[in-house]
Coordinates of C-alpha atoms in Angstrom, one line a residue:
M17 CA -29.2 -50.1 7.5
N18 CA -25.8 -51.6 6.7
A19 CA -27.3 -53.6 3.9
T20 CA -28.8 -50.4 2.4
L21 CA -25.5 -48.6 2.7
L22 CA -23.6 -51.5 1.1
H23 CA -26.1 -51.5 -1.8
L24 CA -25.8 -47.8 -2.4
A25 CA -22.0 -47.9 -2.2
Q26 CA -21.7 -50.8 -4.6
D27 CA -24.0 -49.2 -7.1
W28 CA -21.9 -46.0 -6.9
L29 CA -18.7 -48.0 -7.2
A30 CA -20.0 -49.6 -10.4
Q31 CA -20.4 -46.3 -12.2
D32 CA -17.6 -44.2 -10.8
P33 CA -15.1 -43.4 -13.6
D34 CA -12.4 -41.9 -11.2
P35 CA -9.7 -44.4 -10.2
Q36 CA -8.9 -42.5 -7.0
T37 CA -12.5 -42.3 -5.7
R38 CA -13.1 -45.9 -6.8
A39 CA -10.1 -47.1 -4.8
E40 CA -11.2 -45.0 -1.8
L41 CA -14.7 -46.4 -1.8
A42 CA -13.6 -50.0 -2.4
D43 CA -11.4 -49.7 0.7
L44 CA -14.3 -48.4 2.8
I45 CA -16.5 -51.3 1.6
A46 CA -13.9 -53.9 2.3
A47 CA -13.3 -52.5 5.8
E48 CA -17.1 -52.3 6.5
N49 CA -16.6 -48.8 7.7
W50 CA -20.3 -48.1 8.2
D51 CA -19.8 -44.7 9.9
E52 CA -17.9 -43.3 7.0
L53 CA -20.2 -44.9 4.4
E54 CA -23.2 -43.4 6.3
S55 CA -21.5 -39.9 6.1
R56 CA -21.1 -40.4 2.3
F57 CA -24.4 -42.1 1.4
G58 CA -26.8 -41.2 4.2
T59 CA -27.6 -37.9 2.4
R60 CA -27.0 -36.1 -0.8
L61 CA -25.0 -32.9 -1.4
Q62 CA -27.8 -30.4 -1.9
F63 CA -28.0 -28.2 -5.0
G64 CA -29.1 -24.6 -4.1
T65 CA -28.5 -21.0 -4.8
A66 CA -24.8 -21.5 -4.3
G67 CA -24.9 -24.5 -6.7
L68 CA -22.9 -27.3 -5.1
R69 CA -20.0 -27.1 -2.7
G70 CA -18.5 -29.8 -0.5
E71 CA -15.6 -32.1 0.3
L72 CA -14.0 -34.1 -2.5
G73 CA -14.6 -37.9 -2.3
A74 CA -16.7 -40.8 -3.3
G75 CA -20.4 -40.8 -2.5
S76 CA -23.6 -38.8 -3.0
A77 CA -22.6 -36.4 -0.1
R78 CA -19.2 -35.5 -1.7
M79 CA -18.0 -33.6 -4.7
N80 CA -16.9 -36.1 -7.4
R81 CA -17.3 -36.9 -11.1
V82 CA -20.5 -38.8 -10.7
L83 CA -22.2 -36.0 -8.7
V84 CA -21.0 -33.3 -11.1
A85 CA -22.1 -35.3 -14.1
Q86 CA -25.6 -35.6 -12.6
A87 CA -25.6 -31.9 -12.0
A88 CA -24.5 -31.1 -15.6
A89 CA -27.1 -33.4 -17.1
G90 CA -29.9 -32.1 -14.9
I91 CA -29.1 -28.5 -15.8
A92 CA -28.8 -29.4 -19.5
N93 CA -32.2 -31.1 -19.4
W94 CA -33.7 -28.0 -17.7
L95 CA -32.1 -25.7 -20.2
T96 CA -33.2 -27.6 -23.3
I97 CA -36.9 -27.4 -22.4
N98 CA -36.8 -23.8 -21.2
P99 CA -38.7 -21.5 -23.6
D100 CA -36.6 -18.5 -22.5
F101 CA -33.6 -20.0 -24.2
P102 CA -34.6 -21.3 -27.7
E103 CA -30.9 -21.5 -28.7
P104 CA -29.3 -22.5 -25.4
S105 CA -25.6 -22.0 -24.7
V106 CA -23.2 -22.6 -21.9
V107 CA -19.8 -21.2 -20.9
I108 CA -17.7 -23.1 -18.4
G109 CA -14.7 -21.9 -16.3
Y110 CA -12.6 -23.5 -13.6
D111 CA -10.0 -22.7 -11.0
G112 CA -6.8 -24.4 -9.9
R113 CA -8.3 -26.7 -7.2
H114 CA -8.1 -30.5 -7.3
N115 CA -10.4 -31.9 -10.0
S116 CA -11.6 -28.5 -11.2
A117 CA -10.4 -29.1 -14.8
V118 CA -11.8 -32.6 -14.8
F119 CA -15.2 -31.5 -13.5
A120 CA -15.3 -28.7 -16.1
K121 CA -14.4 -31.0 -19.0
D122 CA -16.9 -33.6 -18.0
S123 CA -19.6 -30.9 -17.8
A124 CA -18.6 -29.6 -21.3
A125 CA -19.0 -33.0 -22.8
I126 CA -22.4 -33.5 -21.2
F127 CA -23.8 -30.1 -22.3
A128 CA -22.5 -30.7 -25.8
G129 CA -24.0 -34.2 -25.7
A130 CA -27.4 -32.6 -25.0
G131 CA -27.0 -30.5 -28.2
I132 CA -26.2 -27.3 -26.4
R133 CA -23.6 -24.8 -27.7
T134 CA -20.7 -25.1 -25.2
V135 CA -17.6 -23.1 -24.6
L136 CA -15.0 -24.4 -22.2
F137 CA -12.2 -22.1 -21.1
D138 CA -8.8 -23.5 -22.1
D139 CA -7.1 -22.7 -18.7
F140 CA -7.8 -21.5 -15.2
V141 CA -9.9 -18.3 -14.9
P142 CA -11.0 -16.1 -12.0
T143 CA -14.6 -16.4 -11.1
P144 CA -15.4 -12.8 -12.1
M145 CA -14.0 -13.5 -15.6
L146 CA -16.5 -16.3 -16.0
A147 CA -19.3 -14.1 -14.7
H148 CA -18.2 -11.5 -17.2
A149 CA -18.3 -14.0 -20.1
V150 CA -21.9 -15.0 -19.3
K151 CA -23.0 -11.4 -19.6
A152 CA -20.7 -10.3 -22.4
G153 CA -21.3 -13.4 -24.5
D154 CA -25.0 -13.5 -23.8
F155 CA -24.8 -17.2 -22.7
S156 CA -27.8 -18.9 -21.3
V157 CA -25.9 -20.5 -18.5
G158 CA -22.4 -20.1 -16.9
I159 CA -20.7 -22.8 -14.8
M160 CA -17.7 -22.0 -12.6
V161 CA -16.0 -24.9 -11.0
T162 CA -14.6 -23.5 -7.7
A163 CA -14.9 -23.7 -4.0
S164 CA -13.7 -20.1 -3.7
H165 CA -12.0 -19.8 -0.3
N166 CA -13.1 -23.1 1.2
P167 CA -10.5 -25.6 2.6
P168 CA -8.2 -27.5 0.2
R169 CA -10.2 -30.7 0.1
D170 CA -13.4 -28.9 -1.1
N171 CA -14.7 -28.1 -4.5
G172 CA -17.8 -26.5 -5.9
Y173 CA -20.1 -25.9 -8.9
K174 CA -21.4 -22.3 -9.1
V175 CA -24.2 -21.6 -11.7
Y176 CA -25.0 -18.3 -13.4
L177 CA -28.0 -17.6 -15.5
G178 CA -28.2 -15.3 -18.6
G179 CA -31.2 -13.7 -20.3
E180 CA -33.5 -11.7 -18.0
N181 CA -31.5 -12.8 -15.0
G182 CA -28.7 -10.6 -16.3
G183 CA -25.9 -13.1 -16.0
G184 CA -25.8 -13.2 -12.3
Q185 CA -25.9 -16.2 -9.9
I186 CA -29.2 -18.2 -9.9
I187 CA -31.9 -17.5 -7.4
S188 CA -35.3 -19.1 -6.6
P189 CA -37.2 -20.6 -8.4
T190 CA -34.4 -21.5 -10.8
D191 CA -32.3 -23.2 -8.2
S192 CA -35.1 -25.5 -7.1
E193 CA -36.1 -26.3 -10.7
M194 CA -32.5 -27.2 -11.5
A195 CA -32.3 -29.3 -8.3
H196 CA -35.4 -31.3 -9.3
S197 CA -34.0 -31.9 -12.7
I198 CA -30.7 -33.1 -11.2
E199 CA -32.5 -35.5 -8.9
R200 CA -34.4 -37.0 -11.8
V201 CA -31.1 -37.7 -13.6
A202 CA -29.6 -39.3 -10.5
K203 CA -32.6 -41.7 -10.3
L204 CA -32.6 -42.6 -14.0
H205 CA -29.0 -42.6 -15.1
V206 CA -25.5 -43.8 -14.2
F207 CA -22.4 -42.0 -15.3
G208 CA -21.9 -44.1 -18.4
S209 CA -25.5 -43.7 -19.7
I210 CA -25.4 -39.9 -19.7
L211 CA -24.8 -38.7 -23.3
K212 CA -21.5 -37.0 -23.9
S213 CA -19.9 -35.4 -26.9
N214 CA -16.5 -33.7 -27.7
A215 CA -18.3 -31.2 -29.9
F216 CA -17.6 -28.3 -27.6
E217 CA -15.3 -25.3 -28.2
V218 CA -12.2 -24.9 -26.1
G219 CA -11.0 -21.3 -26.0
G220 CA -12.2 -18.3 -24.1
Q221 CA -9.5 -15.8 -25.2
R222 CA -12.2 -13.5 -26.5
W223 CA -13.7 -13.2 -23.1
R224 CA -10.3 -12.7 -21.4
E225 CA -9.7 -9.8 -23.7
S226 CA -13.2 -8.4 -23.2
Y227 CA -12.8 -8.6 -19.4
L228 CA -9.4 -6.9 -19.6
A229 CA -10.7 -4.1 -21.7
Q230 CA -13.9 -3.4 -19.6
T231 CA -12.0 -3.6 -16.3
S232 CA -9.2 -1.4 -17.5
A233 CA -11.8 1.2 -18.5
L234 CA -12.7 1.7 -14.9
V235 CA -9.6 3.9 -14.6
A236 CA -9.3 5.0 -18.3
P237 CA -8.3 8.6 -19.1
E238 CA -11.7 9.5 -20.5
E239 CA -13.1 9.0 -16.9
Q240 CA -10.9 11.9 -15.7
T241 CA -12.5 14.8 -13.9
A242 CA -10.9 17.8 -12.3
E243 CA -11.7 16.4 -8.8
H244 CA -10.9 12.8 -9.6
P245 CA -8.1 12.4 -12.2
R246 CA -7.9 8.8 -13.3
S247 CA -4.5 8.2 -14.7
G248 CA -1.2 9.7 -16.0
E249 CA 1.8 10.9 -14.1
A250 CA 0.2 14.1 -13.0
G251 CA -2.7 12.3 -11.3
R252 CA -1.2 9.2 -9.7
A253 CA 2.0 8.6 -7.7
A254 CA 3.7 5.3 -7.3
V255 CA 2.7 3.3 -4.2
N256 CA 4.9 0.5 -3.0
T257 CA 2.4 -2.4 -3.0
V258 CA 2.5 -6.1 -2.3
Y259 CA 0.0 -8.6 -3.9
S260 CA -0.9 -12.1 -2.9
A261 CA -2.9 -14.5 -5.1
M262 CA -3.4 -16.9 -2.1
H263 CA -2.3 -19.9 -4.2
G264 CA -5.1 -19.0 -6.6
V265 CA -5.8 -17.8 -10.1
G266 CA -5.8 -14.0 -9.8
W267 CA -2.3 -12.9 -10.6
A268 CA -2.3 -13.3 -14.4
S269 CA -5.4 -11.1 -14.8
T270 CA -4.3 -8.6 -12.2
R271 CA -0.9 -8.2 -13.8
A272 CA -2.4 -7.7 -17.3
I273 CA -4.9 -5.0 -16.0
F274 CA -2.3 -3.1 -14.0
N275 CA -0.1 -3.0 -17.0
A276 CA -2.9 -1.9 -19.3
V277 CA -3.6 1.2 -17.2
D278 CA 0.1 2.0 -16.3
I279 CA -0.2 1.3 -12.6
E280 CA 3.2 0.1 -11.3
L281 CA 3.0 -3.7 -10.7
P282 CA 2.9 -4.8 -7.1
Q283 CA 5.7 -6.9 -5.7
T284 CA 4.3 -10.3 -5.1
V285 CA 4.2 -12.9 -2.4
A286 CA 6.2 -15.4 -4.4
E287 CA 5.2 -18.5 -2.3
Q288 CA 1.5 -17.9 -3.0
L289 CA 1.7 -16.5 -6.6
L290 CA 0.8 -19.5 -8.7
P291 CA -2.2 -21.9 -8.4
D292 CA -1.6 -24.7 -5.9
P293 CA -4.6 -26.9 -4.9
D294 CA -2.9 -27.9 -1.7
F295 CA -2.6 -24.3 -0.4
P296 CA 0.6 -25.2 1.4
T297 CA 1.4 -21.9 3.1
V298 CA -2.1 -21.3 4.7
S299 CA -4.2 -23.4 7.0
F300 CA -7.4 -21.9 5.4
P301 CA -7.2 -20.0 2.1
N302 CA -9.5 -17.2 3.1
P303 CA -8.0 -13.7 3.5
E304 CA -10.4 -13.1 6.4
E305 CA -8.9 -15.9 8.4
P306 CA -6.2 -15.3 11.0
G307 CA -2.8 -16.2 9.6
A308 CA -3.8 -16.1 5.9
L309 CA -2.0 -12.8 5.4
D310 CA 1.1 -13.6 7.4
L311 CA 3.3 -14.1 4.3
S312 CA 1.9 -10.9 2.8
F313 CA 3.0 -9.0 6.0
E314 CA 6.4 -10.6 5.9
T315 CA 6.9 -9.7 2.2
A316 CA 5.6 -6.1 2.8
N317 CA 7.9 -5.6 5.7
R318 CA 10.9 -6.9 3.7
V319 CA 10.3 -4.5 0.8
G320 CA 8.9 -1.6 2.7
A321 CA 5.5 -1.7 1.1
T322 CA 2.7 0.7 2.3
L323 CA -0.2 -1.2 0.7
I324 CA -1.2 -4.9 0.6
L325 CA -3.7 -6.3 -1.8
A326 CA -4.7 -10.0 -1.5
N327 CA -7.3 -12.0 -3.5
D328 CA -8.8 -15.2 -2.4
P329 CA -8.1 -18.3 -4.6
D330 CA -10.7 -17.6 -7.2
A331 CA -10.1 -13.9 -7.1
D332 CA -13.7 -12.7 -6.4
R333 CA -12.7 -11.2 -3.0
L334 CA -10.2 -8.7 -2.0
A335 CA -8.4 -8.0 1.3
V336 CA -6.6 -4.6 1.8
A337 CA -4.0 -3.7 4.4
V338 CA -2.0 -0.5 4.9
A339 CA 1.2 0.2 6.8
N340 CA 0.6 1.1 10.4
P341 CA 3.4 0.9 13.0
D342 CA 0.9 0.5 15.8
A343 CA -0.8 -2.6 14.3
L344 CA 0.2 -6.2 14.6
H345 CA 2.8 -7.1 12.0
G346 CA 3.1 -3.4 11.2
Y347 CA -0.1 -3.4 8.9
R348 CA -3.7 -2.7 9.6
V349 CA -6.2 -4.8 7.7
F350 CA -9.2 -2.9 6.6
T351 CA -12.6 -4.4 7.3
G352 CA -14.8 -5.3 4.3
D353 CA -17.0 -2.4 5.4
E354 CA -14.1 0.1 5.2
V355 CA -13.1 -1.1 1.7
G356 CA -16.8 -1.0 0.8
L357 CA -17.0 2.7 2.0
L358 CA -13.8 3.6 0.0
L359 CA -15.1 2.0 -3.2
G360 CA -18.7 3.1 -2.7
A361 CA -17.8 6.7 -2.1
E362 CA -15.5 6.7 -5.1
L363 CA -18.1 5.4 -7.5
A364 CA -21.0 7.4 -6.0
E365 CA -19.1 10.7 -6.1
R366 CA -18.0 9.9 -9.6
A367 CA -21.6 9.2 -10.7
C368 CA -22.8 12.4 -9.0
A369 CA -20.1 14.5 -10.8
Q370 CA -21.2 13.0 -14.1
G371 CA -24.9 13.5 -13.5
R372 CA -25.7 9.8 -13.4
T373 CA -28.4 8.2 -11.3
G374 CA -28.6 4.7 -10.0
A375 CA -28.4 2.6 -6.8
L376 CA -25.9 1.6 -4.2
A377 CA -26.5 -1.7 -2.5
C378 CA -25.1 -3.9 0.3
S379 CA -26.2 -6.9 2.3
I380 CA -28.2 -6.5 5.5
V381 CA -25.1 -7.4 7.6
S382 CA -22.9 -4.7 6.0
S383 CA -22.4 -1.1 7.2
S384 CA -25.2 1.4 7.0
A385 CA -22.6 4.0 6.0
L386 CA -23.3 3.2 2.3
A387 CA -26.9 4.5 2.7
E388 CA -25.5 7.8 3.9
V389 CA -23.2 7.9 0.8
A390 CA -26.1 7.2 -1.5
A391 CA -28.3 9.9 0.0
A392 CA -25.6 12.6 -0.1
N393 CA -24.9 11.9 -3.8
G394 CA -28.5 11.7 -5.0
L395 CA -28.6 7.9 -5.4
S396 CA -31.0 5.3 -4.2
F397 CA -30.0 2.7 -1.7
V398 CA -31.1 -1.0 -1.3
Q399 CA -30.3 -3.6 1.3
T400 CA -30.4 -7.2 0.3
L401 CA -29.9 -10.6 1.8
T402 CA -26.3 -11.8 2.0
G403 CA -24.9 -13.0 -1.3
F404 CA -24.3 -11.5 -4.7
K405 CA -27.1 -13.4 -6.2
W406 CA -29.2 -10.8 -4.5
I407 CA -27.0 -7.7 -4.8
S408 CA -26.4 -8.2 -8.5
K409 CA -30.2 -8.1 -9.1
V410 CA -30.7 -4.6 -7.8
P411 CA -31.9 -2.4 -10.7
N412 CA -29.6 0.3 -12.1
L413 CA -26.8 -0.8 -9.7
I414 CA -23.7 1.4 -9.6
F415 CA -21.9 -0.4 -6.8
G416 CA -22.7 -3.2 -4.4
Y417 CA -20.8 -5.0 -1.7
E418 CA -20.9 -7.3 1.3
E419 CA -18.7 -7.1 4.3
A420 CA -17.1 -10.5 3.6
L421 CA -14.6 -8.8 1.2
G422 CA -16.9 -8.9 -1.9
Y423 CA -17.3 -5.9 -4.1
C424 CA -19.1 -5.4 -7.4
V425 CA -17.6 -2.2 -9.0
D426 CA -18.7 -2.9 -12.6
P427 CA -22.2 -4.5 -12.5
T428 CA -22.9 -3.5 -16.2
H429 CA -20.2 -5.9 -17.4
T430 CA -19.5 -8.2 -14.5
P431 CA -22.6 -8.9 -12.4
D432 CA -20.8 -10.5 -9.4
K433 CA -18.2 -9.7 -6.8
D434 CA -14.8 -9.1 -8.4
G435 CA -11.6 -8.9 -6.4
I436 CA -9.5 -8.0 -9.4
S437 CA -11.4 -4.9 -10.4
A438 CA -11.7 -3.9 -6.8
A439 CA -7.9 -4.2 -6.4
L440 CA -7.5 -2.0 -9.5
L441 CA -9.7 0.8 -8.1
I442 CA -8.0 0.7 -4.7
A443 CA -4.6 0.8 -6.3
D444 CA -5.7 3.7 -8.4
L445 CA -7.2 5.6 -5.5
A446 CA -4.1 5.0 -3.4
G447 CA -1.9 6.4 -6.2
R448 CA -4.1 9.5 -6.6
L449 CA -4.2 10.2 -2.9
A450 CA -0.4 9.7 -2.7
A451 CA 0.0 12.3 -5.5
K452 CA -1.7 14.8 -3.1
G453 CA 0.3 13.7 -0.1
S454 CA -2.5 11.7 1.4
N455 CA -3.4 8.0 1.8
L456 CA -6.2 5.6 2.3
E457 CA -6.4 6.0 6.1
A458 CA -6.8 9.7 5.7
R459 CA -9.4 9.2 3.1
L460 CA -11.4 6.9 5.5
T461 CA -11.2 9.7 8.2
Q462 CA -12.5 12.2 5.7
L463 CA -15.4 9.9 4.7
G464 CA -16.3 9.4 8.4
E465 CA -16.5 13.1 8.8
R466 CA -18.6 13.5 5.7
Y467 CA -21.0 10.5 6.1
G468 CA -20.8 9.6 9.7
H469 CA -18.6 7.5 12.0
F470 CA -19.7 3.9 11.8
A471 CA -17.8 0.9 13.4
T472 CA -18.5 -2.7 12.4
G473 CA -17.1 -6.0 13.5
Q474 CA -17.9 -9.7 13.9
V475 CA -18.1 -12.5 16.4
S476 CA -17.5 -15.7 14.5
L477 CA -17.7 -19.2 15.9
R478 CA -16.6 -22.3 14.0
F479 CA -18.2 -25.7 14.7
A480 CA -17.9 -29.3 13.5
S481 CA -21.2 -29.1 11.6
V482 CA -23.5 -26.5 10.1
Q483 CA -26.3 -27.8 12.3
Q484 CA -24.6 -26.6 15.5
A485 CA -24.7 -23.1 14.3
K486 CA -28.3 -23.4 13.3
D487 CA -29.2 -24.8 16.8
I488 CA -27.8 -21.7 18.5
V489 CA -30.0 -19.5 16.3
A490 CA -33.0 -21.7 17.0
S491 CA -32.4 -21.4 20.8
L492 CA -32.2 -17.6 20.7
R493 CA -35.3 -17.6 18.5
A494 CA -37.2 -19.6 21.1
A495 CA -36.1 -17.4 24.0
P496 CA -35.2 -13.9 22.6
P497 CA -33.1 -11.5 24.6
I498 CA -34.8 -8.3 25.9
E499 CA -31.6 -6.3 26.4
L500 CA -28.0 -6.2 25.4
A501 CA -25.0 -4.2 26.6
G502 CA -27.2 -2.1 28.9
Q503 CA -29.7 -1.2 26.2
S504 CA -33.2 -2.4 25.5
L505 CA -33.7 -3.9 22.1
V506 CA -36.2 -4.7 19.3
F507 CA -35.9 -8.4 18.3
T508 CA -36.7 -9.3 14.7
D509 CA -36.8 -12.9 13.4
L510 CA -35.6 -12.6 9.8
A511 CA -37.1 -16.0 9.1
A512 CA -40.5 -14.3 9.0
G513 CA -39.5 -12.3 5.9
S514 CA -40.8 -8.8 5.0
A515 CA -41.9 -6.7 2.1
E516 CA -38.3 -5.6 1.7
L517 CA -36.4 -8.9 2.3
P518 CA -37.2 -12.5 1.7
A519 CA -37.1 -14.9 4.7
T520 CA -33.7 -16.0 5.9
D521 CA -32.4 -17.9 8.9
G522 CA -31.2 -15.1 11.1
L523 CA -32.0 -12.7 13.9
K524 CA -31.7 -8.9 14.2
L525 CA -31.3 -7.0 17.4
D526 CA -31.8 -3.2 17.2
L527 CA -30.6 -1.6 20.3
A528 CA -32.1 1.6 21.8
D529 CA -28.9 3.6 21.2
G530 CA -28.8 2.7 17.5
A531 CA -26.4 -0.2 17.6
R532 CA -27.3 -3.3 15.6
V533 CA -26.5 -7.0 15.8
I534 CA -27.4 -9.6 13.3
I535 CA -26.9 -13.3 14.1
R536 CA -27.0 -16.0 11.4
P537 CA -25.5 -19.3 10.5
S538 CA -23.2 -19.3 7.5
G539 CA -24.7 -20.6 4.3
T540 CA -21.5 -22.4 3.2
E541 CA -19.5 -23.1 6.3
P542 CA -20.1 -24.6 9.8
K543 CA -19.9 -21.1 11.3
L544 CA -22.2 -18.9 13.4
K545 CA -21.6 -15.3 12.4
C546 CA -22.7 -12.3 14.5
Y547 CA -22.4 -8.9 12.7
L548 CA -22.1 -5.8 14.9
Q549 CA -22.6 -2.1 14.1
T550 CA -22.4 1.1 16.1
K551 CA -22.4 4.8 15.2
G552 CA -20.7 7.5 17.2
S553 CA -19.9 11.2 17.2
T554 CA -16.3 10.2 16.5
A555 CA -14.5 7.2 15.2
V556 CA -13.2 6.6 18.7
A557 CA -16.6 6.7 20.3
A558 CA -18.0 4.3 17.7
G559 CA -15.1 1.9 18.3
Q560 CA -15.5 2.0 22.1
R561 CA -19.2 1.1 21.8
L562 CA -18.4 -1.7 19.4
A563 CA -16.1 -3.3 22.0
E564 CA -18.9 -3.2 24.5
I565 CA -21.3 -4.8 22.0
R566 CA -18.8 -7.5 21.1
A567 CA -18.3 -8.6 24.7
A568 CA -22.0 -8.8 25.2
V569 CA -22.6 -10.8 22.1
Q570 CA -19.8 -13.2 23.0
D571 CA -21.6 -13.9 26.3
L572 CA -25.0 -14.2 24.5
V573 CA -23.9 -16.9 22.1
A574 CA -21.4 -18.8 24.3

């Protein structure tokens, strides 16, 4: 085995163009560090519906220039023989993480070398802007180099598909077809033998301006109605707001869009405002993680803000918090389901007032409140598997979300989750409510009275490996529970699939009192996630039942 590892490592070293990863690998070979070499060459980072995502470093199981070049060449080969794209084109964006710009430029050279029209953004872009460019520019493929909210040492390679796919993230069978093409490249080519060309366009300003215009139009004056004024001094009061970019790329676009619609600019968390790939002020750059919003709370307390908006590093997610003297740090962080309800009701009621039809959609682990919103406003409702690759495919989509802080408020122009446009709509809504002497908390109470009082929450366990989370699900699948929190239940193995949902690795427990629990391993992190939902006659009753369900689930998966 050691001889095989040594051979694989030496072959990789011979083709690696990156001085840093070459030195790293050379040291491992010299030290005969077989355990580390096994972790890097014993497997290959798999390309799937999330593209590629993993830790930076040398080897086939890490993100690096060799692996990215193989991916770009494989996708280029797939694209050049695809009859659906007789004139293939690619647009490439990247965030501020380590090596993102390098991976993006390498990819552009490889796509251009394959004779494909290629546009490379000339600077950092948020992920939703890249998704918008694919759709608005009618590109065949979009590539976004980002690891979103993963740890600092990670990077990733997210793929979007144009044409009939509508510009959204790839799904089956495209993902497996691209994966096979990438594997063929890896077997036949080394980095230096992959054709490259500098005949690609560097720019993207056209798509920045297009994204700004389309997103700003979400609160444009022509959208005003008597019930929901969109802008202007009479319809919107100033709200003291704090914004964090979480060391990512969201601020430039957020600032431009708020300026375009005359919403007062938020005060910013200065320490987190500009891109920094080391994420020095957070242990984990995900707004959902404990501690990630601490600097936002400090800043908001200092300036007396009543609203906090925070994007994740690539700005496709949004966290929202409001001043609350009874909450830790003086601010209550809304759940993704609460923000989803605020946005879903806003867009559904707007569509109803304008006589438009369409669909609302959310993932199976998100709140059922959205179904009630859809029914009350004459819209259809669809549940999908987790991930915007599914949500964005819902026909005639008006609004879609998933509880992990992802919201698609403009699917016609940006077929993916978008934390910037969501921030705009929340800021606009907060301003309009303030003009009436109200606020977002009061709006949530009103929506609960109108659509039902739902409470949702999570039990989340982090492990050293993805497999540990999968093993717990497998154990429960082999010996399903028959009751939980004093209630009998119906057990559904989501791996079996159904007419409504493709198969997925997860379990659903429907309790006799209407509560619901879904247990699944994360698709991108070594986590087990348990999604809880209750419904009560009041918000207090739903919350009390949720606490009981949470305690029972913690015992179940311990």
